[in-house]
Amino acid sequence: MAKTILVVDDSASVRQVVSIALKGAGYDVIEGVDGKDALSKLTGQKVHLVISDVNMPNMDGITFVKELKQLPAYKFTPVIMLTTESQESKKQEGQAAGAKAWVVKPFQPAQMLAAVAKLILP
Amino acid sequence: MQTLTIEDELTIFTAAEQKNNLLSFLNSGDDLEINLSQVTEMDTAGLQLLVLAKREAARTGKTLRFVMHSKAVLDILELANLTTAFGDQVVISHSEG
Amino acid sequence: MSIDAEMKAALITFTIESLELLQDMEDSLLSLEDGADPTERINSIFRAAHTIKGSSGLFGLDHIVKFTHVVESVLDAVREGKIDVSSDLVAVLLPCCDHIALLIRAVVDGDVEENPDMTTAGDALLAELRPFLEGNPSSPVATVAPTPDRVEASGGGEVETGNWHISLRFGEDSLRNGMDPLSFIRYLTTLGVIVNLTTITNRIPAVAEMDPETNYLGFEIDVKSDAGKEALENVFEFVRADSIIHILPLESAIADYIELIRSLPEDDAYLGELLVKSGVLTKRELEDGLSKQKSDSEASQPAQPIGEILVEQQVVQQPLVTAALEKQKQIKDNKARESQSIRVDAERLDKLIDLIGELVISSAGVNLRALQTTQTALLEATGEMMRLVEEVRDSALQLRMVPIGTTFSRFQRVVRDVSKELGKDINLVITGGDTEVDKSVVEKIGDPLMHLVRNAMDHGIEPAEVRLQNGKPSQGTLRLNAYHESGTIAIEVSDDGGGLNRERILAKAVEKGMVAADAKLTDQEVYALIFEPGFSTAAHISNLSGRGVGMDVVKRNVTDLRGSIEVDSTLGVGTTMRIRLPLTLAIIDGFLVGVGKSSFVIPLDRVVECVELTNDNGNNDYMDLRGEVLPFIRLRNLFCINDQPPRRANVVVVDVAGAKTGLVVDRLLGESQTVIKPLGKLFAHAQGLGGSTILGSGEVALILDVPVLVSSFEHKMQRHALSISA
């Protein structure tokens, strides 16, 4: 049974490329365009990993992770934060919120797959 | 002989509940068997529980066997190199999930 | 749909999305100054730039990432209130939007590579953006080049031996944080083969106390992997903070690593660096160890040796530290051997060398006399003696040889200080430090080197932003190098800066009347102009070069040491200044001349030519040299030699700083290699004499110091002329 990953980013192209890479590696993908949208997509179904951007309209990534961790079905779900080099403080905020893994933007799809592979079993 | 079939996944999400299940099952008799064929997912939290169950059974002088390992369980036991340590018969051909 | 087709579709999404974002960005920018609260608009402008940058990276559109990064940095500073919204700012940002749109349209047209014309245009825009960032030092503009993410295993370790023991104790909260230990171990199998794995279960408490959501497990793993320690360490990057992780070479591999440590090159004397180089320690582990050492010593505890700390923290095993310590000692011993030798008073050494010089000469005399006899046994004996004496002379001269490294290493500090002064990031690389040269040369080369080094740092190496624009690393590199070359030592000062501008030098030289406007000069000849007195290009004015020393002084210093200087330069790539010096100042190639019964030695490198003095009336002090006026000095008069002059005198034409002067002598006796003996104190007032030497015949010959001789003669003539006119 393929594992499911939620990808949250306001950029359609980022979602698209990440999805292509993840699907190519055998994962199922759900997409969310921002924190709010992502939360609305989470209806208790099994999600094995969340990948979320930080800067997004409506609800930013940090708030989203905090809310996610309040939901019993997702409180142990690993989260990869998409940070940038210049946002070290955001990375720490993200970790405090519960996103213990990170990938630094801009990244190549292979780098994303490596981070995912560290966190969930195939 | 008592048999328990674990119906759910054995992961951090179910760990609290599964611990209680396992412990009450351990109290249900002296010759015990746990059927793992329905375990679709397992992680380190699940592995810890199986180790705990084995240890607790040994401590209280009971016999506990794991049988019908699912693929998810076998993968984890292999990775943790505990298949032999558990001393259960493993049917390799049994695979699902 | 294939992956390729899907990626193409995604690229189209990217271009559409980016162009939309840019349109929004433009609208928001235009309305920024309408007086309403701009916070949300600034945020959305920032997000647009941020998103475009992130997406471009995914598609490998590095040129778009590079440009957008700077725009994003400015917007980030605006967002944080470090830069005020102004019409100036909007005026600069709008063309930047347009430029990003251009770049993206190029992608739409199928051009995913960088286009040089657009890059030039982009650089011009970035130059306009920079002033906004400069007023705001905390902005992260320095990280223009996106560093590759460390998530990906870097692979390709430094060592062949890839047998590691990994000890893992994951943090209690690992599971709750979604960090599944077994998942990381599974990932580890993609980097190597797990040879042995033991799951450590003894931390699981009694049933009642066991919290099923707490992690109690640990793992001891032997892994065979070609990936380096760094790559293995990166596997556990996300859990490093909360877990105890030790990665050590397997016991069985320790011997290999010890061997590796022993065979390391001897250019690093720090223990930690040795261990990092051998691959048994990662840079991060070393930094952790060093910061512990530092914090301990700040807590006024006695500083613990770094080796002990590393072993205590279980990042490396004791035998490896011991091997590295031995290696360190070996390096130190080798270094010490150079500097620890017996101290000898330089004067005593000079005296020994003088005596040996005399010994050489007198043995030549003995040999001469022996040759006049026919006694074979005597000839054999003197032949053997000559050989030994020459060997003694060579090894005596060797005594004065010191490695140039100590002179070089003084520049580490200079480079650091001057870089700070200039606000440039410059790294000094020293090679050939063990090249030996006579002590007297080392003492005198410091000043010219200092000037060349400062000059290279000041004018050679460009400011960081110019370097980045030219695609060079922001850190400049200055190299000091020395090597032996056919009886001379070559010392090079190289920089990877902008190089000499031939056209500018030439234009300046023409303007100063130093060369004719239509002169055809080789590059070498043009570069040599910078050493001419009075030459200085307009760009050569800064507080550093305002120290009153010009390149002409460097040239003079080097010439005084009987050396030469040359320049190699490639525009945009860098400049190398190469000084060649004789290995020793104690021996000189001389030209022997006779006046009356006296002999004189003229340093050969001063001699231009020899001509016969014709039509001499004995009174004038100049002659016609192929149509030029050649002033000359009559050594006979200068040194008050009253013997009968010969019927025909000779003129040795010497060169001092480009001006020719004649020395009138009686006889030309040819070239000879001479050991220089200093003159006694009695002759300290004698101007124009550089020393003496003893000839094979036993006679003393005086060595002329040509520059001093010529200039003091000129002074005398001027005074003479003044007294006549008075």
CSV table of N, CA and C in Angstrom, one decimal, chain C residues 590-710:
chain,number,residue,atom,x,y,z
C,590,GLY,N,82.1,38.1,-11.5
C,590,GLY,CA,82.8,39.4,-11.6
C,590,GLY,C,83.5,39.5,-12.9
C,591,PHE,N,83.8,40.8,-13.3
C,591,PHE,CA,84.6,41.0,-14.5
C,591,PHE,C,85.9,41.7,-13.9
C,592,LEU,N,87.0,41.0,-14.2
C,592,LEU,CA,88.3,41.4,-13.6
C,592,LEU,C,89.0,42.4,-14.5
C,593,VAL,N,89.4,43.5,-14.0
C,593,VAL,CA,90.1,44.5,-14.8
C,593,VAL,C,91.4,44.9,-14.0
C,594,GLY,N,92.4,45.5,-14.8
C,594,GLY,CA,93.6,45.9,-14.1
C,594,GLY,C,93.9,47.4,-14.4
C,595,VAL,N,94.3,48.0,-13.4
C,595,VAL,CA,94.8,49.4,-13.5
C,595,VAL,C,96.1,49.5,-12.8
C,596,GLY,N,97.2,49.8,-13.6
C,596,GLY,CA,98.5,49.8,-13.0
C,596,GLY,C,98.8,48.4,-12.5
C,597,LYS,N,99.2,48.3,-11.3
C,597,LYS,CA,99.5,47.0,-10.7
C,597,LYS,C,98.2,46.5,-9.9
C,598,SER,N,97.2,47.3,-9.8
C,598,SER,CA,96.0,46.9,-9.1
C,598,SER,C,95.0,46.2,-9.9
C,599,SER,N,94.2,45.3,-9.2
C,599,SER,CA,93.1,44.7,-9.9
C,599,SER,C,91.8,45.1,-9.3
C,600,PHE,N,90.8,45.1,-10.1
C,600,PHE,CA,89.4,45.5,-9.6
C,600,PHE,C,88.4,44.5,-10.2
C,601,VAL,N,87.4,44.2,-9.4
C,601,VAL,CA,86.3,43.4,-9.9
C,601,VAL,C,85.1,44.2,-10.1
C,602,ILE,N,84.5,44.1,-11.3
C,602,ILE,CA,83.2,44.8,-11.6
C,602,ILE,C,82.1,43.7,-11.7
C,603,PRO,N,81.1,43.9,-10.9
C,603,PRO,CA,80.0,42.9,-10.9
C,603,PRO,C,79.5,42.7,-12.4
C,604,LEU,N,79.5,41.5,-12.8
C,604,LEU,CA,79.3,41.2,-14.3
C,604,LEU,C,77.9,41.7,-14.8
C,605,ASP,N,77.0,41.6,-13.9
C,605,ASP,CA,75.6,42.0,-14.3
C,605,ASP,C,75.5,43.5,-14.6
C,606,ARG,N,76.5,44.3,-14.2
C,606,ARG,CA,76.5,45.7,-14.5
C,606,ARG,C,77.1,46.0,-15.8
C,607,VAL,N,77.9,45.1,-16.3
C,607,VAL,CA,78.7,45.4,-17.5
C,607,VAL,C,77.9,45.3,-18.7
C,608,VAL,N,77.9,46.3,-19.5
C,608,VAL,CA,77.2,46.3,-20.8
C,608,VAL,C,78.1,45.9,-21.9
C,609,GLU,N,79.2,46.5,-22.0
C,609,GLU,CA,80.2,46.2,-23.1
C,609,GLU,C,81.5,46.8,-22.8
C,610,CYS,N,82.5,46.4,-23.5
C,610,CYS,CA,83.9,46.9,-23.4
C,610,CYS,C,84.3,47.5,-24.7
C,611,VAL,N,84.8,48.7,-24.7
C,611,VAL,CA,85.3,49.4,-25.9
C,611,VAL,C,86.7,49.9,-25.6
C,612,GLU,N,87.4,50.1,-26.7
C,612,GLU,CA,88.7,50.7,-26.6
C,612,GLU,C,88.6,52.2,-26.5
C,613,LEU,N,89.5,52.8,-25.7
C,613,LEU,CA,89.4,54.3,-25.6
C,613,LEU,C,90.4,54.9,-26.6
C,614,THR,N,89.9,55.5,-27.7
C,614,THR,CA,90.7,56.0,-28.7
C,614,THR,C,90.7,57.6,-28.6
C,615,ASN,N,91.7,58.1,-29.3
C,615,ASN,CA,91.9,59.6,-29.3
C,615,ASN,C,91.8,60.2,-28.0
C,616,ASP,N,92.5,59.6,-27.0
C,616,ASP,CA,92.3,60.1,-25.6
C,616,ASP,C,93.4,61.2,-25.4
C,617,ASN,N,93.0,62.4,-24.9
C,617,ASN,CA,94.0,63.4,-24.6
C,617,ASN,C,94.3,63.3,-23.1
C,618,GLY,N,93.7,62.4,-22.4
C,618,GLY,CA,94.0,62.3,-21.0
C,618,GLY,C,93.3,63.3,-20.0
C,619,ASN,N,92.5,64.2,-20.6
C,619,ASN,CA,91.9,65.2,-19.7
C,619,ASN,C,90.4,65.1,-19.7
C,620,ASN,N,89.8,64.8,-20.8
C,620,ASN,CA,88.3,64.9,-20.9
C,620,ASN,C,87.7,63.7,-20.1
C,621,ASP,N,86.4,63.9,-19.7
C,621,ASP,CA,85.8,62.8,-18.9
C,621,ASP,C,84.5,62.4,-19.6
C,622,TYR,N,84.6,62.4,-20.9
C,622,TYR,CA,83.5,61.8,-21.7
C,622,TYR,C,84.0,61.4,-23.0
C,623,MET,N,83.3,60.5,-23.7
C,623,MET,CA,83.7,60.1,-25.0
C,623,MET,C,82.5,59.9,-25.9
C,624,ASP,N,82.8,59.7,-27.1
C,624,ASP,CA,81.7,59.5,-28.1
C,624,ASP,C,81.5,58.0,-28.3
C,625,LEU,N,80.3,57.5,-27.8
C,625,LEU,CA,80.0,56.1,-28.0
C,625,LEU,C,79.0,56.0,-29.1
C,626,ARG,N,79.4,55.7,-30.3
C,626,ARG,CA,78.5,55.5,-31.4
C,626,ARG,C,77.5,56.7,-31.4
C,627,GLY,N,78.0,57.9,-31.3
C,627,GLY,CA,77.2,59.1,-31.5
C,627,GLY,C,76.5,59.6,-30.2
C,628,GLU,N,76.7,58.8,-29.1
C,628,GLU,CA,76.2,59.2,-27.8
C,628,GLU,C,77.3,59.7,-26.9
C,629,VAL,N,77.0,60.6,-26.0
C,629,VAL,CA,78.0,61.1,-25.1
C,629,VAL,C,78.0,60.1,-24.0
C,630,LEU,N,79.2,59.5,-23.7
C,630,LEU,CA,79.4,58.6,-22.6
C,630,LEU,C,80.3,59.2,-21.6
C,631,PRO,N,79.8,59.6,-20.5
C,631,PRO,CA,80.7,60.2,-19.4
C,631,PRO,C,81.5,59.0,-18.9
C,632,PHE,N,82.7,59.2,-18.5
C,632,PHE,CA,83.5,58.1,-17.9
C,632,PHE,C,84.3,58.5,-16.7
C,633,ILE,N,84.6,57.5,-15.9
C,633,ILE,CA,85.4,57.7,-14.7
C,633,ILE,C,86.8,57.1,-15.0
C,634,ARG,N,87.8,57.8,-14.7
C,634,ARG,CA,89.2,57.2,-14.8
C,634,ARG,C,89.5,56.6,-13.5
C,635,LEU,N,89.5,55.3,-13.4
C,635,LEU,CA,89.8,54.6,-12.2
C,635,LEU,C,91.2,55.0,-11.7
C,636,ARG,N,92.1,55.2,-12.7
C,636,ARG,CA,93.5,55.5,-12.4
C,636,ARG,C,93.5,56.8,-11.5
C,637,ASN,N,92.7,57.8,-11.9
C,637,ASN,CA,92.7,59.1,-11.2
C,637,ASN,C,91.9,58.9,-9.9
C,638,LEU,N,90.8,58.2,-10.0
C,638,LEU,CA,90.0,58.0,-8.8
C,638,LEU,C,90.7,57.4,-7.6
C,639,PHE,N,91.5,56.3,-8.0
C,639,PHE,CA,92.2,55.6,-6.9
C,639,PHE,C,93.7,56.0,-6.8
C,640,CYS,N,94.0,57.2,-7.5
C,640,CYS,CA,95.3,57.8,-7.3
C,640,CYS,C,96.5,56.8,-7.7
C,641,ILE,N,96.3,56.1,-8.8
C,641,ILE,CA,97.3,55.2,-9.2
C,641,ILE,C,98.3,55.9,-10.1
C,642,ASN,N,99.6,56.0,-9.8
C,642,ASN,CA,100.5,56.9,-10.5
C,642,ASN,C,101.4,56.2,-11.4
C,643,ASP,N,101.2,54.9,-11.7
C,643,ASP,CA,102.1,54.2,-12.6
C,643,ASP,C,102.0,54.8,-14.0
C,644,GLN,N,102.9,54.4,-14.8
C,644,GLN,CA,102.9,54.8,-16.2
C,644,GLN,C,101.6,54.2,-16.9
C,645,PRO,N,100.8,55.1,-17.5
C,645,PRO,CA,99.6,54.6,-18.2
C,645,PRO,C,100.0,53.8,-19.4
C,646,PRO,N,99.1,52.8,-19.8
C,646,PRO,CA,99.4,52.1,-21.0
C,646,PRO,C,99.2,52.9,-22.2
C,647,ARG,N,99.7,52.5,-23.4
C,647,ARG,CA,99.4,53.3,-24.6
C,647,ARG,C,97.9,53.3,-24.9
C,648,ARG,N,97.3,52.2,-24.7
C,648,ARG,CA,95.9,52.1,-25.0
C,648,ARG,C,95.1,51.8,-23.8
C,649,ALA,N,94.1,52.6,-23.4
C,649,ALA,CA,93.2,52.2,-22.3
C,649,ALA,C,91.9,51.6,-22.8
C,650,ASN,N,91.2,50.9,-22.0
C,650,ASN,CA,89.9,50.4,-22.3
C,650,ASN,C,88.8,51.0,-21.5
C,651,VAL,N,87.6,51.0,-22.0
C,651,VAL,CA,86.5,51.5,-21.3
C,651,VAL,C,85.5,50.3,-21.1
C,652,VAL,N,85.2,50.1,-19.8
C,652,VAL,CA,84.1,49.2,-19.5
C,652,VAL,C,82.8,50.0,-19.3
C,653,VAL,N,81.8,49.7,-20.2
C,653,VAL,CA,80.6,50.5,-20.1
C,653,VAL,C,79.7,49.7,-19.1
C,654,VAL,N,79.3,50.5,-18.0
C,654,VAL,CA,78.4,49.9,-17.0
C,654,VAL,C,77.0,50.6,-17.0
C,655,ASP,N,76.1,49.9,-16.5
C,655,ASP,CA,74.7,50.4,-16.5
C,655,ASP,C,74.2,50.6,-15.1
C,656,VAL,N,73.8,51.8,-14.8
C,656,VAL,CA,73.2,52.1,-13.5
C,656,VAL,C,71.8,52.7,-13.7
C,657,ALA,N,70.8,52.0,-13.4
C,657,ALA,CA,69.4,52.4,-13.6
C,657,ALA,C,69.2,53.0,-15.0
C,658,GLY,N,69.6,52.3,-15.9
C,658,GLY,CA,69.4,52.7,-17.3
C,658,GLY,C,70.4,53.7,-17.9
C,659,ALA,N,71.2,54.3,-17.0
C,659,ALA,CA,72.1,55.3,-17.6
C,659,ALA,C,73.5,54.6,-17.7
C,660,LYS,N,74.2,54.9,-18.8
C,660,LYS,CA,75.5,54.3,-19.1
C,660,LYS,C,76.6,55.2,-18.6
C,661,THR,N,77.6,54.6,-18.0
C,661,THR,CA,78.8,55.3,-17.6
C,661,THR,C,80.0,54.4,-18.0
C,662,GLY,N,81.1,55.1,-18.3
C,662,GLY,CA,82.3,54.3,-18.7
C,662,GLY,C,83.2,54.2,-17.5
C,663,LEU,N,84.0,53.1,-17.4
C,663,LEU,CA,85.0,53.1,-16.4
C,663,LEU,C,86.3,52.8,-17.2
C,664,VAL,N,87.3,53.8,-17.1
C,664,VAL,CA,88.5,53.6,-17.8
C,664,VAL,C,89.5,52.8,-17.1
C,665,VAL,N,89.9,51.7,-17.7
C,665,VAL,CA,90.9,50.8,-17.1
C,665,VAL,C,92.0,50.5,-18.0
C,666,ASP,N,93.1,49.9,-17.5
C,666,ASP,CA,94.2,49.6,-18.4
C,666,ASP,C,94.0,48.3,-19.1
C,667,ARG,N,93.7,47.3,-18.3
C,667,ARG,CA,93.6,45.9,-18.9
C,667,ARG,C,92.3,45.3,-18.6
C,668,LEU,N,91.8,44.5,-19.6
C,668,LEU,CA,90.6,43.6,-19.3
C,668,LEU,C,91.1,42.2,-19.0
C,669,LEU,N,90.7,41.7,-17.9
C,669,LEU,CA,91.3,40.4,-17.5
C,669,LEU,C,90.3,39.2,-17.5
C,670,GLY,N,89.0,39.6,-17.9
C,670,GLY,CA,88.1,38.5,-18.1
C,670,GLY,C,87.2,38.2,-16.9
C,671,GLU,N,86.2,37.3,-17.1
C,671,GLU,CA,85.3,37.0,-16.1
C,671,GLU,C,85.9,36.0,-15.0
C,672,SER,N,85.4,36.2,-13.8
C,672,SER,CA,85.8,35.2,-12.7
C,672,SER,C,84.8,35.2,-11.6
C,673,GLN,N,84.6,34.0,-11.1
C,673,GLN,CA,83.7,33.9,-9.9
C,673,GLN,C,84.5,34.2,-8.7
C,674,THR,N,84.0,35.1,-7.9
C,674,THR,CA,84.7,35.6,-6.8
C,674,THR,C,84.0,35.5,-5.5
C,675,VAL,N,84.7,35.2,-4.4
C,675,VAL,CA,84.1,35.2,-3.1
C,675,VAL,C,84.3,36.6,-2.5
C,676,ILE,N,83.2,37.2,-2.1
C,676,ILE,CA,83.3,38.5,-1.6
C,676,ILE,C,83.7,38.5,-0.2
C,677,LYS,N,84.8,39.3,0.1
C,677,LYS,CA,85.2,39.5,1.5
C,677,LYS,C,84.9,41.0,1.9
C,678,PRO,N,84.2,41.2,3.0
C,678,PRO,CA,83.9,42.6,3.4
C,678,PRO,C,85.2,43.3,3.6
C,679,LEU,N,85.2,44.6,3.4
C,679,LEU,CA,86.4,45.5,3.7
C,679,LEU,C,86.5,45.7,5.2
C,680,GLY,N,87.7,45.9,5.7
C,680,GLY,CA,87.8,46.2,7.1
C,680,GLY,C,87.2,47.5,7.5
C,681,LYS,N,87.1,47.8,8.8
C,681,LYS,CA,86.5,49.1,9.2
C,681,LYS,C,87.4,50.3,8.8
C,682,LEU,N,88.7,50.0,8.6
C,682,LEU,CA,89.5,51.1,8.2
C,682,LEU,C,89.1,51.7,6.9
C,683,PHE,N,88.4,50.9,6.0
C,683,PHE,CA,88.0,51.4,4.7
C,683,PHE,C,86.6,51.8,4.7
C,684,ALA,N,86.0,51.9,5.8
C,684,ALA,CA,84.6,52.2,5.9
C,684,ALA,C,84.2,53.5,5.1
C,685,HIS,N,85.2,54.5,5.1
C,685,HIS,CA,84.9,55.7,4.4
C,685,HIS,C,85.1,55.6,2.9
C,686,ALA,N,85.7,54.6,2.4
C,686,ALA,CA,86.0,54.5,1.0
C,686,ALA,C,84.7,54.3,0.2
C,687,GLN,N,84.3,55.3,-0.5
C,687,GLN,CA,83.1,55.1,-1.3
C,687,GLN,C,83.3,54.4,-2.6
C,688,GLY,N,82.3,53.6,-3.0
C,688,GLY,CA,82.4,53.0,-4.3
C,688,GLY,C,83.1,51.6,-4.2
C,689,LEU,N,83.5,51.2,-3.0
C,689,LEU,CA,84.0,49.8,-2.9
C,689,LEU,C,83.1,48.9,-2.2
C,690,GLY,N,82.8,47.8,-2.8
C,690,GLY,CA,81.8,46.9,-2.2
C,690,GLY,C,82.4,45.7,-1.4
C,691,GLY,N,83.7,45.6,-1.5
C,691,GLY,CA,84.4,44.5,-0.8
C,691,GLY,C,85.7,44.2,-1.5
C,692,SER,N,86.3,43.1,-1.1
C,692,SER,CA,87.5,42.7,-1.7
C,692,SER,C,87.5,41.2,-2.0
C,693,THR,N,88.5,40.8,-2.7
C,693,THR,CA,88.6,39.4,-2.9
C,693,THR,C,90.1,39.1,-3.2
C,694,ILE,N,90.5,37.8,-3.0
C,694,ILE,CA,91.9,37.5,-3.2
C,694,ILE,C,92.0,36.7,-4.5
C,695,LEU,N,92.9,37.1,-5.3
C,695,LEU,CA,93.1,36.4,-6.6
C,695,LEU,C,94.0,35.1,-6.4
C,696,GLY,N,93.9,34.3,-7.4
C,696,GLY,CA,94.7,33.0,-7.4
C,696,GLY,C,96.2,33.3,-7.2
C,697,SER,N,96.6,34.4,-7.7
C,697,SER,CA,98.0,34.8,-7.6
C,697,SER,C,98.3,35.2,-6.1
C,698,GLY,N,97.3,35.4,-5.3
C,698,GLY,CA,97.5,35.9,-3.9
C,698,GLY,C,97.3,37.4,-3.8
C,699,GLU,N,97.1,38.0,-5.0
C,699,GLU,CA,96.9,39.5,-4.9
C,699,GLU,C,95.5,39.8,-4.4
C,700,VAL,N,95.3,41.0,-3.8
C,700,VAL,CA,94.0,41.4,-3.4
C,700,VAL,C,93.4,42.2,-4.6
C,701,ALA,N,92.1,42.0,-4.9
C,701,ALA,CA,91.4,42.8,-5.8
C,701,ALA,C,90.2,43.5,-5.1
C,702,LEU,N,90.0,44.7,-5.5
C,702,LEU,CA,88.9,45.4,-4.9
C,702,LEU,C,87.6,45.3,-5.7
C,703,ILE,N,86.5,45.1,-5.1
C,703,ILE,CA,85.2,44.9,-5.8
C,703,ILE,C,84.5,46.2,-5.9
C,704,LEU,N,84.2,46.7,-7.0
C,704,LEU,CA,83.6,48.0,-7.2
C,704,LEU,C,82.1,48.0,-6.9
C,705,ASP,N,81.6,48.9,-6.1
C,705,ASP,CA,80.2,49.1,-5.9
C,705,ASP,C,79.7,50.1,-6.9
C,706,VAL,N,79.3,49.7,-8.1
C,706,VAL,CA,79.2,50.6,-9.3
C,706,VAL,C,78.2,51.7,-9.0
C,707,PRO,N,76.9,51.4,-8.5
C,707,PRO,CA,76.0,52.5,-8.3
C,707,PRO,C,76.5,53.6,-7.4
C,708,VAL,N,77.2,53.3,-6.3
C,708,VAL,CA,77.7,54.3,-5.4
C,708,VAL,C,78.9,55.0,-6.1
C,709,LEU,N,79.7,54.3,-6.7
C,709,LEU,CA,80.8,54.9,-7.4
C,709,LEU,C,80.3,56.0,-8.4
C,710,VAL,N,79.3,55.6,-9.2
C,710,VAL,CA,78.9,56.5,-10.3
C,710,VAL,C,78.2,57.7,-9.6
